[in-house]
Every structure is written in structure tokens, then in C-alpha cells.
């Protein structure tokens, strides 16, 4: 039971997905790929009547869906996948999302969409993208009132992916489940999804998959010198939390991984993920205008991605070692809130002049990044809904990435492409750093001038990573949408979750 009296499930459940070699007799709908020339590939499982489709003005455009009855009485969905020979995983993810949204009353849907591509490698990629499109496109917030679910025409509870390999489907399901749980957390009203609740949900979900979780309360946060996190939390009635997660790296049955912090299985330093966990960003005393505040429950989108990527890797049994850090607090205005002009001391001893309390993400990240550096992280990747400027520069469909290591930035871009979550690099222009020079502290939290907002935030964070290879992912735009778009759904998108999973898996 939440503070608002809503009954929410403690965990996210998604439909079941299985791989098969042939079309199962029991499926009530079969979704078949149709190219722009209205032909279907071999192995489609049903012959679609091109003349009928043409008559219905169906022309095989990507994402077009048309229902028809096959000769043997099965219901077939013709699914446009675009021109023959140029179909890729991003196309199939989009087509599959359209299928999930338009599958009518089907409860068990089978699809031969994998056959739209040729070759074993392309088929594996296709199968993954199809599971993602079906699972993510059908997402409805678990806390939504019943009528919302009914309007959405509740999607099938069972999918059979014909021509896919089981291992590929299982791995894709882990990504879908992680992304949907990230969406559920972000979509929860901020009054319900508090820092304490975020820590509790993390602990509950981690227990069943063997992820180690440590939570610091407000007293410990103060004792440990997390001045950025404590400073932002000073205005809130809800107490802050620092969450540390660790998966893998411990010898089976041996001593806990915590004794060898930052070190991997073979003693090699591992990757640390850091998430911004502002459960609501009012701006603090530098209060946001009402319109800008309406979506600010999304400000823990980075934290949701980090936590659920690690949970997803664990669920998939990925042979990796990864540590996660989440700094969680509300950013509220009150008589106890920090003032513009205050100076905070971060975990690593650096002092920060706070001139705008709405630039709070970088304050809490400063502490979390310092902790990762202290543990001798091999690399650090932070994810944050950090700047409105990211949205101005790249919009809602592309996230920004910055960093001090071109190899790491390249890996992020590649992992994002695999996930269907594009990232574009912005430069950390060294000569801009002087705009963050402060007269009273080591650094100030906003630049004079106000230009290059996303880069200035990146340059601020860079002061807290030393020379550890580091990448900063600013997902302010893509984290939360006004309307459905392909496999992305209105509201929280869970952006970054699957990118992080691919990044860590490829380590
Ligand atoms: N959480 C916001 C950034 C944001 C904006 C996320 C829009 C999602 C959508 C962040 O804390 C913020 O307020 N940033 C300020 C920084 C400024 C004061 C330097 C901004 O972008 O305006
Ligand atoms: Mn803010
Ligand atoms: Zn914020």
C-alpha cells in the first residue's frame, strides 16, 4: 500500500516469451512480415493475399499492421517491415511494437518476423529486437487504473518467436523486464517513490537474483561526509539514501565481494555505474516554474536504469562483475533547504559553491563518483537526467554522452546502438572549465553565462572522477516522453537500462 492508498505490486511482471522452430498450433494470432512489394519471406507460416492487402491500402510500410483471415481460418496480422533487403533490428523492434499495440484480443501471439532477415547472426539480432519491441511496446504502467489497461486493449500474455533461439529470447526478456521495471519506478508518483521506497524496492528485487545491496541512511550519509547529497536533502522532509549494489566477482561460496572492493574476479578493476536518484526535483529554493516541474518525478531515471541494468544482468546470469551507486533524495524548497551562496564539501574533500539549487544532480553525483573513485573503479559510467539543455540540443530521441576516454565513449555509443537507444557525443571543451571557477570554493555548480549547459554539467562532474576512465550519459530528454513512439511508451521510457546491460556484458 502506498501513501496514496494505491495497491501496487512489489515487482514488475511481463508476458512470457518462448522460441520455437515452427508455428505452434495453439497460437490465436500469427504475425507475419510483409515487405514493401507485398511479398512475405519463406517460412512465414501463412500465405498472405497480396491482392487483399492492396485493396485495404496496405503497402508494407514499416510498422503498418493489417488483420486478415488465412485459408485455414487462423487470424493473421500482416506486418509491414519496409523494403526487402534493408530490414534491420531497429525496424523489427518498431514493427513488433506496432504488433503488440494492435493485437486485439489475442492472448497467445506467434510471429515469424525473424524470417524478414537472413543468416544466423542477423536472426539472433532480429529475435532480440522483436522480443524487445513486443515487450516494451505493450508496456502499461502497473499502477495505472484498470480502465487505462482496458483502453490499451491488454496485450497478449504469451508470445512465440518462430525461428529464434531460446538463449537469445531469454537474454532479451531480461532486458525487457529490467526496462519495464525501470519504467514502473519512474512512473510512480513522487509521493510514493521516495528515496526510502527506492531503496526498499531495490533490496526486495535484488534478494531473489543474488545482487548484494547496501543502503546508507541519512545518519550514515552525514558521517561518511557526503556533503553534496546531504546538502540537497537538507530541504526535504523525506530522508535521503545512498544505495550501493554489487553483482558478480565473488568466488562461489567464498568471502564476500565487499572485501575486494572495486576488484573483479581475477583481481582486475571492474566497471562502476552511477545513477542520479532525485525522486522529485522542484528546483529547491531556485524553484522551477510549474510547467517545468510537471514531469520532475522522472529525475531518478538514471538511478532506475543503473539499478535495473544490474538486476537484469543478474537475472540473465551474465558472467560479469559490476558495482552500482545511487544517490537518492528529493530536491525541495523549505526553511531548512540550502541557499544559493552556500558552500558544500563533497566526499572527496572538494568544496562546491551552490549558486543555483536547481543544479542539484551534479551535487549528489559528485559524492557518488567520489565513492567509485575511492573503490578504485576500473571505469565509471554515470547516468542522469541532468540538463534541460540536453533536450534542447538533441531532443527526446537521442541522449548525450561525454567523457574523458574516447574508447569508453565509443563503447557507450555502440552499446546504445545495439539497444536501439542512440547516444551522441558532446565535447568536454577544456577551455570552458574556467567558467566554473569560484571565488570561495574549488568549483561552482553553475557557469556564468548559461551557454553549453550540458557540457558545463559534464565538466563539473569531471572534477570528481580523477583519471579513472569515465563516461557521463545525460538522458534528460529521452527518459520521459509526451507520447508513445515505437517501442518507447508515453511517460517513463527506461532509457539507458539496456544500453548499460550491453555495455557491461561486452566488458
Ligand atoms: N532535472 C533537471 C534537468 C531536466 C530538465 C531533466 C528537463 C529532465 C527534463 C536538472 O536538475 C536541472 O534542473 N537542471 C538545470 C540546470 C541549470 C540550473 C544549470 C536546467 O537544466 O535548467
Ligand atoms: Mn534541478
Ligand atoms: Zn534534477
Coordinates of N, CA and C in Angstrom, one line a residue, residues 20 56 148 248 266 277 290 313 407 429 462 466:
X20 N 10.5 -21.0 -30.9 CA 10.1 -22.3 -31.5 C 10.6 -22.4 -32.9
X56 N -6.9 -3.2 -49.2 CA -7.0 -2.5 -47.9 C -6.1 -1.3 -47.8
X148 N -7.4 2.2 -17.8 CA -6.2 2.5 -18.6 C -5.8 1.3 -19.4
X248 N 28.3 -10.2 -9.0 CA 29.4 -11.0 -9.5 C 30.7 -10.7 -8.8
X266 N 39.3 -11.8 -11.2 CA 40.7 -12.1 -11.3 C 41.5 -10.9 -10.8
X277 N 19.6 9.9 -8.5 CA 18.3 9.5 -8.0 C 17.5 10.6 -7.3
X290 N 6.0 26.2 -12.6 CA 5.1 25.0 -12.6 C 5.2 24.1 -13.8
X313 N 21.2 -8.0 -15.5 CA 22.4 -8.8 -15.7 C 22.4 -10.0 -14.8
X407 N 37.7 5.7 -25.9 CA 37.4 4.3 -26.1 C 36.1 3.9 -25.4
X429 N 34.8 20.6 -23.6 CA 35.7 21.6 -24.1 C 36.5 22.2 -22.9
X462 N 33.5 16.0 -14.2 CA 34.8 15.6 -14.5 C 35.8 15.9 -13.3
X466 N 38.8 12.1 -11.2 CA 40.2 12.0 -11.3 C 40.6 11.5 -12.7

